JSON list of C-alpha atoms in Angstrom, two decimals:
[
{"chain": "A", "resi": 8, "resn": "UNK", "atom": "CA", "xyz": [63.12, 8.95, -44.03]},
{"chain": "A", "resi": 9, "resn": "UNK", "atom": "CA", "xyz": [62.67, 11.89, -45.87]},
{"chain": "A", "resi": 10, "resn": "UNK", "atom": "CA", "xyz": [61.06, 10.91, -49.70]},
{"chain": "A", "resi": 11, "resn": "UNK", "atom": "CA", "xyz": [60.58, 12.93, -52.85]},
{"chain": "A", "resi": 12, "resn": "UNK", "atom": "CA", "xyz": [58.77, 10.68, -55.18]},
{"chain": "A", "resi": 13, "resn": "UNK", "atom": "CA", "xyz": [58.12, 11.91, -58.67]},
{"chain": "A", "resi": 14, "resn": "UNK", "atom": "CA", "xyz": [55.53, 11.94, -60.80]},
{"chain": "A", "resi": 15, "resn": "UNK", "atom": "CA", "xyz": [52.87, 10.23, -58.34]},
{"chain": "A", "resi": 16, "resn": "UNK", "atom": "CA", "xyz": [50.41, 11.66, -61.01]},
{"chain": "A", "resi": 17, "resn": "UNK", "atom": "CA", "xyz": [50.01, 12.35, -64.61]},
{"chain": "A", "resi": 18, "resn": "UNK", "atom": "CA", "xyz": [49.31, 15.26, -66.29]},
{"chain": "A", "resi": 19, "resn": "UNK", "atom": "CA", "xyz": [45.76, 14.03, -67.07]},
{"chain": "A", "resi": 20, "resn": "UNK", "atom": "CA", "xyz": [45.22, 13.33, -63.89]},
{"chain": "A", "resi": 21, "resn": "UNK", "atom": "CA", "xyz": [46.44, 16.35, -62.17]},
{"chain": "A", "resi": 22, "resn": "UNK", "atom": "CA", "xyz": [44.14, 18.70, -64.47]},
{"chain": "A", "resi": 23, "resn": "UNK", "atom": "CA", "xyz": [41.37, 16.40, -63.07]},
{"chain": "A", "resi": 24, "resn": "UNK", "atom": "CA", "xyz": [41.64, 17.17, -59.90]},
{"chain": "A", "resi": 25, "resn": "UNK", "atom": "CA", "xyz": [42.90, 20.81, -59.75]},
{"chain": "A", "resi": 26, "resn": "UNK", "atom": "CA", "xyz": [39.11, 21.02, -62.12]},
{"chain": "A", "resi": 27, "resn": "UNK", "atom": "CA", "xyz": [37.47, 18.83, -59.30]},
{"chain": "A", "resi": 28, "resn": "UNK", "atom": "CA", "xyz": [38.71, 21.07, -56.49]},
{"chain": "A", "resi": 29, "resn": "UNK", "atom": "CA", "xyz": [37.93, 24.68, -56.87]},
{"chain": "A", "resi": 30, "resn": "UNK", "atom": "CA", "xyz": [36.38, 27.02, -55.27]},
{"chain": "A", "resi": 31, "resn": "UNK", "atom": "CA", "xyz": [32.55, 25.23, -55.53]},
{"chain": "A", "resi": 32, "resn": "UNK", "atom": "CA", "xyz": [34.01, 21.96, -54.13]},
{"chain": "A", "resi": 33, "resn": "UNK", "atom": "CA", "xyz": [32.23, 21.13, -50.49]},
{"chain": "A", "resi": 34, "resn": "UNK", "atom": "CA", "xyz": [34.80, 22.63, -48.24]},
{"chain": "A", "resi": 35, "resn": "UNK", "atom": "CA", "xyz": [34.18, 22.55, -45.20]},
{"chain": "A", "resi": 36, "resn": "UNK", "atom": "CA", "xyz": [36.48, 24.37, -41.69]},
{"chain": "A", "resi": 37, "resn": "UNK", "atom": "CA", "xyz": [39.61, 22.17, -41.77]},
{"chain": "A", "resi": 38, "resn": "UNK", "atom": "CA", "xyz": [39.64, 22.24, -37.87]},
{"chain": "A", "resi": 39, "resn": "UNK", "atom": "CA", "xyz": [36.79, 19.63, -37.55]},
{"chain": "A", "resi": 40, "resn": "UNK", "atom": "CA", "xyz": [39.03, 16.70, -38.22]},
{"chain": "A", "resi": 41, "resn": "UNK", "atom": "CA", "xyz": [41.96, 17.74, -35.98]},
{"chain": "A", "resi": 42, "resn": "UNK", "atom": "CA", "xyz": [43.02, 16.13, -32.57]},
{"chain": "A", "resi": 43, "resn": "UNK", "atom": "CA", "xyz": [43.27, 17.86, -28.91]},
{"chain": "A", "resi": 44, "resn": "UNK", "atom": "CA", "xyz": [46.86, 20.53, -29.49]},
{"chain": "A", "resi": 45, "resn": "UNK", "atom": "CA", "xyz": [46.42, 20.64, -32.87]},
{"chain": "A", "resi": 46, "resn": "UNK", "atom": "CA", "xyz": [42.44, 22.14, -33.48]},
{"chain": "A", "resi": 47, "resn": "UNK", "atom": "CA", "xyz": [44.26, 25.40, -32.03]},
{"chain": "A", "resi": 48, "resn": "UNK", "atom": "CA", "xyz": [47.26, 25.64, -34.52]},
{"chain": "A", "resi": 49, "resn": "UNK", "atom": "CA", "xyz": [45.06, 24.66, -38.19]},
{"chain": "A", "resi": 50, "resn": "UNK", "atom": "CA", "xyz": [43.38, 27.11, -40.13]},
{"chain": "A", "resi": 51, "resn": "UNK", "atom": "CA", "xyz": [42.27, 25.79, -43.29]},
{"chain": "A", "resi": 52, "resn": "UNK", "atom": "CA", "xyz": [39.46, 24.27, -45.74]},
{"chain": "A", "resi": 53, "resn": "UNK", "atom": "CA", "xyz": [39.35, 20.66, -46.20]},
{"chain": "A", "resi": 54, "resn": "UNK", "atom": "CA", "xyz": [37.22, 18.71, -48.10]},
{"chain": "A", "resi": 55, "resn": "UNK", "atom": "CA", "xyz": [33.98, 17.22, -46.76]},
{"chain": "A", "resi": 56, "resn": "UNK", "atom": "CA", "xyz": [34.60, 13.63, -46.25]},
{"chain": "A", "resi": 57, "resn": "UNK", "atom": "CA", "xyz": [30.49, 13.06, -46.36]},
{"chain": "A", "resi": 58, "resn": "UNK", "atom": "CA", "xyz": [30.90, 13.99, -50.25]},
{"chain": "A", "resi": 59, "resn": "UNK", "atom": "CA", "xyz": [30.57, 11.65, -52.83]},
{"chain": "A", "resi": 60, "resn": "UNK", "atom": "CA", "xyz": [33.29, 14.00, -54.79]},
{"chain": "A", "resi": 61, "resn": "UNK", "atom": "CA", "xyz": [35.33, 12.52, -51.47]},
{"chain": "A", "resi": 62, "resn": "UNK", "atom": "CA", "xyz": [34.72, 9.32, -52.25]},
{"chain": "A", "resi": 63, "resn": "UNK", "atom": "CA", "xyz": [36.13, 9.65, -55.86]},
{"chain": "A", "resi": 64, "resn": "UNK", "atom": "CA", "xyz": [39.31, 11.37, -55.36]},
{"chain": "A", "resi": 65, "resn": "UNK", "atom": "CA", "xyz": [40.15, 9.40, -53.01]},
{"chain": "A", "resi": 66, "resn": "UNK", "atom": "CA", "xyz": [40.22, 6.06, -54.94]},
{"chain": "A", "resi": 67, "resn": "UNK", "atom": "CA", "xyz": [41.96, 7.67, -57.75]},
{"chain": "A", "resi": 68, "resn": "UNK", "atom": "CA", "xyz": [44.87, 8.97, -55.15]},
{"chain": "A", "resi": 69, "resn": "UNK", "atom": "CA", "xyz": [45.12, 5.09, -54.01]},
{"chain": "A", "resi": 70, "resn": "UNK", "atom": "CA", "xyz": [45.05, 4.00, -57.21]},
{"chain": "A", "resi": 71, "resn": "UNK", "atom": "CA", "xyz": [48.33, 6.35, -57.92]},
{"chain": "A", "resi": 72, "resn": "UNK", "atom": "CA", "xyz": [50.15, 5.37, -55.18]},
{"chain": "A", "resi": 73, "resn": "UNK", "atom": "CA", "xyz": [49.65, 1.89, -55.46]},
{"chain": "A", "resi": 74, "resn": "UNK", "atom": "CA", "xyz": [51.17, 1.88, -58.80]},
{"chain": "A", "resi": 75, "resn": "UNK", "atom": "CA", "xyz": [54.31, 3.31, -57.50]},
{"chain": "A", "resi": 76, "resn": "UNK", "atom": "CA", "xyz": [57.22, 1.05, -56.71]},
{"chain": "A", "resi": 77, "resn": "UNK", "atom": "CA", "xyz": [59.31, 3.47, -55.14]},
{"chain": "A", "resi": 78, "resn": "UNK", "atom": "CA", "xyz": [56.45, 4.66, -52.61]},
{"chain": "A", "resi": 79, "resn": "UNK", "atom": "CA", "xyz": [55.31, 0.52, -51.96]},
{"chain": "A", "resi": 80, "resn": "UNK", "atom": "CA", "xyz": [59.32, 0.14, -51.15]},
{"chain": "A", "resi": 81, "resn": "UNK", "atom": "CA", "xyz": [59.87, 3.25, -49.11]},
{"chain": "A", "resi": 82, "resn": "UNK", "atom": "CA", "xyz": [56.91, 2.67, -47.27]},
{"chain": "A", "resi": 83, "resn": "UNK", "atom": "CA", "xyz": [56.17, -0.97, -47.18]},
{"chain": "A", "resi": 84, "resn": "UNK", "atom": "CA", "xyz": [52.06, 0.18, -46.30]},
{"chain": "A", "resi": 85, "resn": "UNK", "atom": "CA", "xyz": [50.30, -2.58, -44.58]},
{"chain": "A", "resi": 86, "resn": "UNK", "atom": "CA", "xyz": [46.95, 0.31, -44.30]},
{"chain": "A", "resi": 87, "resn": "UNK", "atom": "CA", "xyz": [46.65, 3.62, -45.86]},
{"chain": "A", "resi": 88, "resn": "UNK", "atom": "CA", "xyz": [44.05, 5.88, -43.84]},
{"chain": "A", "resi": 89, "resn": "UNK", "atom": "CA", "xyz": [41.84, 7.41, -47.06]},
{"chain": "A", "resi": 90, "resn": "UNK", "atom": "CA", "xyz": [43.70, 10.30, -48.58]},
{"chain": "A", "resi": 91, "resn": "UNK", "atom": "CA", "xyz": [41.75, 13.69, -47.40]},
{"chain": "A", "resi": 92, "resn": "UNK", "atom": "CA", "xyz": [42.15, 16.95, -49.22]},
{"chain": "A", "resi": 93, "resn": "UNK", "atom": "CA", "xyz": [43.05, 20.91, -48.19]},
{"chain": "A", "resi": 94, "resn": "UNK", "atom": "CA", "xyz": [43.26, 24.37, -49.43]},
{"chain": "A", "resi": 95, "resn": "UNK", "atom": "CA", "xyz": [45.13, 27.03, -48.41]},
{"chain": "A", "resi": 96, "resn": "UNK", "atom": "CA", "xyz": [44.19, 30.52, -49.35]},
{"chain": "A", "resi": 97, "resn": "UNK", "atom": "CA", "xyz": [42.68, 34.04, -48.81]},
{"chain": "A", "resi": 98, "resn": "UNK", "atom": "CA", "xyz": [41.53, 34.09, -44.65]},
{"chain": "A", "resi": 99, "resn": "UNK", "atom": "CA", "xyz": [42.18, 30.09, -44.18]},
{"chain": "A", "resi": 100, "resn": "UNK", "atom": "CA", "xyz": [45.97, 29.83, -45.01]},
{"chain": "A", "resi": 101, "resn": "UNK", "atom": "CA", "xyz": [48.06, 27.95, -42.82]},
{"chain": "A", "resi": 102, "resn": "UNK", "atom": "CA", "xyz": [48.71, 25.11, -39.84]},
{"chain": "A", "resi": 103, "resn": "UNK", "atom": "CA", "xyz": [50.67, 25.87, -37.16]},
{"chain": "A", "resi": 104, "resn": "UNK", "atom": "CA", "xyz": [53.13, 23.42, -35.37]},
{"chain": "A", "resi": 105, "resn": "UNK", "atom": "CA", "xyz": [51.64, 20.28, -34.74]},
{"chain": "A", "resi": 106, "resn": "UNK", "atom": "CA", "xyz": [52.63, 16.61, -34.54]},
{"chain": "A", "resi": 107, "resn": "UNK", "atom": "CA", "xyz": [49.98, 13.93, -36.22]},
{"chain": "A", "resi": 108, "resn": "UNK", "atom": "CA", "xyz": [48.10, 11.72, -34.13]},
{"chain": "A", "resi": 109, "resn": "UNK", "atom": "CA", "xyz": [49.64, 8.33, -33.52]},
{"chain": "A", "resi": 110, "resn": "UNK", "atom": "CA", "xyz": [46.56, 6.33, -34.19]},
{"chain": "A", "resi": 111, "resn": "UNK", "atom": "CA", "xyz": [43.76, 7.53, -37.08]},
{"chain": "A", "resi": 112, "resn": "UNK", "atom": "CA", "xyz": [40.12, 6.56, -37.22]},
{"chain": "A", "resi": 113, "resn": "UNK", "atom": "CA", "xyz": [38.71, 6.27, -40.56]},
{"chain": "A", "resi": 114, "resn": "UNK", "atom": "CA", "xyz": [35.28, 7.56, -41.21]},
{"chain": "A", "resi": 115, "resn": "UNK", "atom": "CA", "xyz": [35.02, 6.34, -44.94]},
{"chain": "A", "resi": 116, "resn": "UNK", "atom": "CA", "xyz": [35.54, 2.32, -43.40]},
{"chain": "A", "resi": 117, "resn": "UNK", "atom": "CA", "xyz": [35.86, 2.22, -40.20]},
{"chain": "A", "resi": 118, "resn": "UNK", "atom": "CA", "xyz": [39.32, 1.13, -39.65]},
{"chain": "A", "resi": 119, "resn": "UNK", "atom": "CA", "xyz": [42.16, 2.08, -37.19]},
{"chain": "A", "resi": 120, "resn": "UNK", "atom": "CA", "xyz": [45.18, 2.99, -38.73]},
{"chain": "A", "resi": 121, "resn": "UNK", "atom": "CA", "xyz": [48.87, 3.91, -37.12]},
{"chain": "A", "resi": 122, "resn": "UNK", "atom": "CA", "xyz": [50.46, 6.94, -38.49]},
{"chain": "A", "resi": 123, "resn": "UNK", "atom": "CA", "xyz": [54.25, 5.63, -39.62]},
{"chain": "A", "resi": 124, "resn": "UNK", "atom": "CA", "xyz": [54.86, 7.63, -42.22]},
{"chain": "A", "resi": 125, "resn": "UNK", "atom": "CA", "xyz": [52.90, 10.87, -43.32]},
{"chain": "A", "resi": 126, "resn": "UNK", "atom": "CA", "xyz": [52.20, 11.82, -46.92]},
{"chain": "A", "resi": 127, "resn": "UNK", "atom": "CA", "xyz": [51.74, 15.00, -49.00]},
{"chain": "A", "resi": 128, "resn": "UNK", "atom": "CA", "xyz": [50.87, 14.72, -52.56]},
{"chain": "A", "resi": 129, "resn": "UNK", "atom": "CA", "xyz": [50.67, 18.14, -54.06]},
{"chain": "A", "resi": 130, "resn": "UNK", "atom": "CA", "xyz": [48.18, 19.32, -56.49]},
{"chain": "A", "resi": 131, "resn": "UNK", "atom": "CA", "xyz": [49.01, 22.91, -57.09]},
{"chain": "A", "resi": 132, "resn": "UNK", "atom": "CA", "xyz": [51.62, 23.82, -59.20]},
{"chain": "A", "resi": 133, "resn": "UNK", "atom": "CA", "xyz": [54.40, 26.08, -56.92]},
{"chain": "A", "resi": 134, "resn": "UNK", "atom": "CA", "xyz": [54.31, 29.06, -59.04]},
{"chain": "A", "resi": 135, "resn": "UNK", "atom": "CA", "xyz": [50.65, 29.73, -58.67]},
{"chain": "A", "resi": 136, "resn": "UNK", "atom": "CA", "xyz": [51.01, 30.25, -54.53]},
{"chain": "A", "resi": 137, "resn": "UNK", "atom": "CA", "xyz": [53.25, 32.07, -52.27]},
{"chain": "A", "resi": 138, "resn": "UNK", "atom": "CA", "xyz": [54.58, 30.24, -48.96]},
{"chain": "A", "resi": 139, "resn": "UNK", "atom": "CA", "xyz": [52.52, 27.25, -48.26]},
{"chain": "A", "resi": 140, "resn": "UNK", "atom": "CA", "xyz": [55.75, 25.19, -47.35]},
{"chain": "A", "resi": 141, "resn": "UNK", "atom": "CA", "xyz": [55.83, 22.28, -45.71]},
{"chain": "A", "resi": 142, "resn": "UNK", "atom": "CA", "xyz": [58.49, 22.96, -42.99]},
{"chain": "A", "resi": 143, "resn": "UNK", "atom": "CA", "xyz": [59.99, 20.48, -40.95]},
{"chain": "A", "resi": 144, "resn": "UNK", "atom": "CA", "xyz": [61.61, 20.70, -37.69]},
{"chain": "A", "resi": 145, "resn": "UNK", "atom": "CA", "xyz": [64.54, 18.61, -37.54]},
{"chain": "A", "resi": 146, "resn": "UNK", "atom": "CA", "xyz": [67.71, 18.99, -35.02]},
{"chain": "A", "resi": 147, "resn": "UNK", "atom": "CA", "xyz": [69.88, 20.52, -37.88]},
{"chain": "A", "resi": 148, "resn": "UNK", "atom": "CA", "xyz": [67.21, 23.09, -38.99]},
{"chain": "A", "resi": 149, "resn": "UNK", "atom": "CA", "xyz": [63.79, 23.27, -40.61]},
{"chain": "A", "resi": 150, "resn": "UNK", "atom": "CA", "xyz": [63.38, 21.42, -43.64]},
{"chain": "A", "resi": 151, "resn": "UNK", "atom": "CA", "xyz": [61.27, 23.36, -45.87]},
{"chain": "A", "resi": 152, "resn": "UNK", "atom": "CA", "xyz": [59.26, 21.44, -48.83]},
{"chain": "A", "resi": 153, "resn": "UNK", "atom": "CA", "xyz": [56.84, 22.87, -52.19]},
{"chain": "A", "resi": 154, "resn": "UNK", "atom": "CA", "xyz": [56.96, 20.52, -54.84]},
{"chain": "A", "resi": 155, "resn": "UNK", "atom": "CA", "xyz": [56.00, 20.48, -58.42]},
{"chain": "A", "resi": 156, "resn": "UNK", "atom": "CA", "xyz": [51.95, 19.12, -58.69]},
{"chain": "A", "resi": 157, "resn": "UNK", "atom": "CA", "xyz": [51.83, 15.81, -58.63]},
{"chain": "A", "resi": 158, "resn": "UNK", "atom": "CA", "xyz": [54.61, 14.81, -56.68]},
{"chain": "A", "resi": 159, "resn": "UNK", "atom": "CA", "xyz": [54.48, 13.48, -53.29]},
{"chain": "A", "resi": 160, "resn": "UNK", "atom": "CA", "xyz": [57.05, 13.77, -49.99]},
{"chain": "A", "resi": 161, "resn": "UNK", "atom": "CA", "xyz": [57.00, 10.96, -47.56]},
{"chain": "A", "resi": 162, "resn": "UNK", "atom": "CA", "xyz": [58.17, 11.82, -43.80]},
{"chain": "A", "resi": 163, "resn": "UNK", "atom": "CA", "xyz": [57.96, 10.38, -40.69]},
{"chain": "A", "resi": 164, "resn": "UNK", "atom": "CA", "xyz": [54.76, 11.15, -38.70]},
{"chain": "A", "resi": 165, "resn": "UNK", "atom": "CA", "xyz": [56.76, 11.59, -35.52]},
{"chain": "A", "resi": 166, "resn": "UNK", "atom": "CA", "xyz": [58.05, 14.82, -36.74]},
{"chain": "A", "resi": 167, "resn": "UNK", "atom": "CA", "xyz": [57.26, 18.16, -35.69]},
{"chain": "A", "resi": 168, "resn": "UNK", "atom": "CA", "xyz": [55.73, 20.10, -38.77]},
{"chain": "A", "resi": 169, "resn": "UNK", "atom": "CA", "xyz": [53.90, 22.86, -40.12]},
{"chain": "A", "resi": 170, "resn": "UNK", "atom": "CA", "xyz": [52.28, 24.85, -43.50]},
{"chain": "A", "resi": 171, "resn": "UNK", "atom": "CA", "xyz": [53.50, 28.18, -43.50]},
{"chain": "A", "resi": 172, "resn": "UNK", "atom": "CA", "xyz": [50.99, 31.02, -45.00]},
{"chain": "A", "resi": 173, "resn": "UNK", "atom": "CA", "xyz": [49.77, 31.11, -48.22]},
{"chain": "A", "resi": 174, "resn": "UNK", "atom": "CA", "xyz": [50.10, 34.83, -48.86]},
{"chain": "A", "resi": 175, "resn": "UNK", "atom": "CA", "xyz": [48.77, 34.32, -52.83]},
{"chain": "A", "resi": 176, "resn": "UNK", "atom": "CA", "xyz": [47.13, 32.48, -54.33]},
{"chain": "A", "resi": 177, "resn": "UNK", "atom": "CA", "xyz": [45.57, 28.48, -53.02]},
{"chain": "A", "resi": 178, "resn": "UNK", "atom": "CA", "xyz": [47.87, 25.60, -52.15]},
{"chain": "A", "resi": 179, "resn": "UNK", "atom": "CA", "xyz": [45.63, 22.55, -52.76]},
{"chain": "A", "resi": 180, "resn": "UNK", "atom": "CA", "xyz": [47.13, 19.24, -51.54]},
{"chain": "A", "resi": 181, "resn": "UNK", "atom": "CA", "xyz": [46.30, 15.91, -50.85]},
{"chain": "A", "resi": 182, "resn": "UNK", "atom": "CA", "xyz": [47.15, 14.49, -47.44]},
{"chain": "A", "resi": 183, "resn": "UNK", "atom": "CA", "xyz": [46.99, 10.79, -45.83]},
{"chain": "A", "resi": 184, "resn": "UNK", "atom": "CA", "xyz": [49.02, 8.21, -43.46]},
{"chain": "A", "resi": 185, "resn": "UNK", "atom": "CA", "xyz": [50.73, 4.99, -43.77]},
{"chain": "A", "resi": 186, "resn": "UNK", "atom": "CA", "xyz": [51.01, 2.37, -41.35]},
{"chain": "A", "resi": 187, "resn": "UNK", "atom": "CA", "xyz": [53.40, 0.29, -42.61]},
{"chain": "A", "resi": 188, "resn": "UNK", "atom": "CA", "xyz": [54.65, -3.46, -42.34]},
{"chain": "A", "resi": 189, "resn": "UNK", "atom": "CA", "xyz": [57.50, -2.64, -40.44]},
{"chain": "A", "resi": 190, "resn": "UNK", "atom": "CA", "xyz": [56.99, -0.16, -37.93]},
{"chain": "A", "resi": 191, "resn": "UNK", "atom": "CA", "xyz": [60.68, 0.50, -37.21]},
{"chain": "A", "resi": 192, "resn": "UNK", "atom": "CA", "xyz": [62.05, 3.14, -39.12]},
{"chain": "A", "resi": 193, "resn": "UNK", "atom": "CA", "xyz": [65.12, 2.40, -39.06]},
{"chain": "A", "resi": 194, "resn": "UNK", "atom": "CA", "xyz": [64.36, -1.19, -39.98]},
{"chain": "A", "resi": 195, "resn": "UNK", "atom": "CA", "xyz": [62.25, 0.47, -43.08]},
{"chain": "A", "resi": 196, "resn": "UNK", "atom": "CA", "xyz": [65.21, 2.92, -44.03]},
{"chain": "A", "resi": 197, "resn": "UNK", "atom": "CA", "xyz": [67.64, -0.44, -43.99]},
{"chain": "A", "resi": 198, "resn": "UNK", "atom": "CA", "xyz": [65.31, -2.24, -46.02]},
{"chain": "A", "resi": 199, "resn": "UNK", "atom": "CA", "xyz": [64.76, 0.37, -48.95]},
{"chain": "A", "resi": 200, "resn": "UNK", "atom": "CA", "xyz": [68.20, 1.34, -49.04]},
{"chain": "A", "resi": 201, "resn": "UNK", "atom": "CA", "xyz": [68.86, -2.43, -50.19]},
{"chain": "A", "resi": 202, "resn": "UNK", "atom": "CA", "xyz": [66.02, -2.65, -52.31]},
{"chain": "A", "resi": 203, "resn": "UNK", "atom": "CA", "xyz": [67.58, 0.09, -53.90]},
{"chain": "A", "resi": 204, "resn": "UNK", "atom": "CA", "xyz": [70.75, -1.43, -54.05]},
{"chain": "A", "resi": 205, "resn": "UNK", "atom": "CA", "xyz": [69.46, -4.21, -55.62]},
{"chain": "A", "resi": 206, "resn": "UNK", "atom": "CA", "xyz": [68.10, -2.43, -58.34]},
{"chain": "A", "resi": 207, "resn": "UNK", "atom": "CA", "xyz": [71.12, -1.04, -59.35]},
{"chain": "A", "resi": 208, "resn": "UNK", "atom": "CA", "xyz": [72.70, -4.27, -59.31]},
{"chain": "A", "resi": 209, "resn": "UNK", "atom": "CA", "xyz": [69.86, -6.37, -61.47]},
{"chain": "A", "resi": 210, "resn": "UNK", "atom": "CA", "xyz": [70.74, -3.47, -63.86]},
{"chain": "A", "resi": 211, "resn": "UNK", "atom": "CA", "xyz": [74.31, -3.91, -64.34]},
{"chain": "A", "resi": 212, "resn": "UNK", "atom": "CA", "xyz": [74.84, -7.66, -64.26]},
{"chain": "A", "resi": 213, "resn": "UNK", "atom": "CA", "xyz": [71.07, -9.18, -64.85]},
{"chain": "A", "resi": 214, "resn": "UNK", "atom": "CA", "xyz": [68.58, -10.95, -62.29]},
{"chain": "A", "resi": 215, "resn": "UNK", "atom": "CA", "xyz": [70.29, -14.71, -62.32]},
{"chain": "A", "resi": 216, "resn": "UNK", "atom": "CA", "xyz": [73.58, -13.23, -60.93]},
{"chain": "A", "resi": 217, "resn": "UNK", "atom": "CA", "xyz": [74.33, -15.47, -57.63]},
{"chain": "A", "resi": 218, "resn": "UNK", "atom": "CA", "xyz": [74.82, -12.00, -55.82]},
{"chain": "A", "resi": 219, "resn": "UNK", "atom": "CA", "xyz": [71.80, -11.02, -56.96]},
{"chain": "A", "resi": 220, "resn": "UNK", "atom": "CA", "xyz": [70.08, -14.26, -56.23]},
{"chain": "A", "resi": 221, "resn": "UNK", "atom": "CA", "xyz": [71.64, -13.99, -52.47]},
{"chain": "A", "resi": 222, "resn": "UNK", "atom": "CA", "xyz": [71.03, -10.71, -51.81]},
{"chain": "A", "resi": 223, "resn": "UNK", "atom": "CA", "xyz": [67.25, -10.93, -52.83]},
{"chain": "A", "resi": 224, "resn": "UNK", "atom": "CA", "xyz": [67.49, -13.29, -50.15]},
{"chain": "A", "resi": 225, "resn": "UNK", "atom": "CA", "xyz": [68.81, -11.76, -47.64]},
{"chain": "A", "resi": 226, "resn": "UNK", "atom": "CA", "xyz": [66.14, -8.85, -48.22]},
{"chain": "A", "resi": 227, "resn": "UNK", "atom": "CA", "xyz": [63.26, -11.15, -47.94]},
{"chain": "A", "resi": 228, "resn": "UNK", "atom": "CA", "xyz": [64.49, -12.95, -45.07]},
{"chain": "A", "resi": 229, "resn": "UNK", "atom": "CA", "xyz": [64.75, -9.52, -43.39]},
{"chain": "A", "resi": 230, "resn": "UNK", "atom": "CA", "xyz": [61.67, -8.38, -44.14]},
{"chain": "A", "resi": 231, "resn": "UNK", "atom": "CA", "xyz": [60.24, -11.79, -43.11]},
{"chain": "A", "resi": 232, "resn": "UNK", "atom": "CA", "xyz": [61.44, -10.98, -39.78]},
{"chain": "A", "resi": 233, "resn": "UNK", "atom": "CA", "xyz": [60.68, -7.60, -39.06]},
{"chain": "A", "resi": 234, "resn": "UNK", "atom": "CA", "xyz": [56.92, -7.31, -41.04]},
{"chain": "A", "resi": 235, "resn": "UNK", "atom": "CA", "xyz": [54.18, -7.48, -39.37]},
{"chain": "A", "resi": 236, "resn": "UNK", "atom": "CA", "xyz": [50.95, -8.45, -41.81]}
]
């Protein structure tokens, strides 16, 4: 599942943080907080976890993704490891090839979360960098992602991946992992692609509709089966 979800932020918020995250933020050598392969493939800043600045960005990133219903139904999150924060820029530009770790330990409380799904929420608006894709291997090609700021892309954290070089400019992100209810992803993919259907259908003949009625069950039935709380 490959996710663009719009709008994550508003414009209030997204001058908020692009004002919180400049170049006197506590930034510390991105490499610290990567696992075994991939220490040797990222070269970036990332924001010092130990900062109280930290602490306050990443409630208000929870508190925008919690308020989406497209990103609760795409990714069904049971835990959300605590969003963390990068810049791309000047000698500190880009992250080679790397797959995420299948299991994160978070500092901020302690818990151990899977990595399902991965999630970028960008911050930078595309015309004020160069490069600083997200590229994505994937059998038929790369798949290469910059998105407008505030706007997120949700991906599976199996997937090979990388952030090309910033050759202008800073690409200042958000970045964090789900583990979600389901852990199947094909399971997942069937169950948003009938919530979706679903929508449609409450939209053009009304919630009381006995299709509607049944198929709502049939949904929660599945989900009843295959989530694990």
């Amino acid at each position: 599942m490959f996710l663009h979800i719009q709008n994550v932020l508003t414009a209030e918020e997204i001058a908020f943080f692009q004002q919180s995250l400049g170049p006197d933020a506590p930034w510390v050598d991105g490499a610290r907080s990567a696992g075994g392969q991939a220490q040797h493939q990222k070269n970036n800043l990332q924001l010092s976890q130990a900062s109280e600045l930290s602490a306050q960005l990443q409630a208000k990133v929870k508190a925008a993704v919690h308020r989406s219903a497209l990103f609760f139904s795409a990714a069904l999150p049971r835990r959300i490891f605590n969003p963390l924060f990068n810049n791309y820029g000047d000698g500190t530009n880009h992250y080679g090839n790397h797959v995420d770790s299948a299991v994160m330990h978070s500092k901020a409380d302690g818990c151990w979360v899977r990595s399902d799904l991965s999630c970028t929420l960008f911050l930078t608006a595309p015309e004020d960098y160069d490069g600083g894709e997200l590229v994505i291997a994937q059998a038929l090609g790369e798949k290469r992602i910059k998105l407008p700021a505030g706007d997120l892309i949700l991906y599976p954290s199996s997937t090979v991946h990388q952030v090309s070089p910033v050759t202008r400019g800073h690409r200042i992100c958000s970045f964090f992992w789900v583990e979600s209810m389901v852990r199947g992803l094909e399971q997942r993919q069937l169950l948003f692609d009938m919530d979706m259907a679903l929508l449609k259908l409450r939209q053009s003949v009304g919630e009381t509709d006995p299709a509607v009625i049944a198929l709502s069950g049939s949904y929660h039935n599945l989900l009843r089966m295959w989530a694990d709380v």
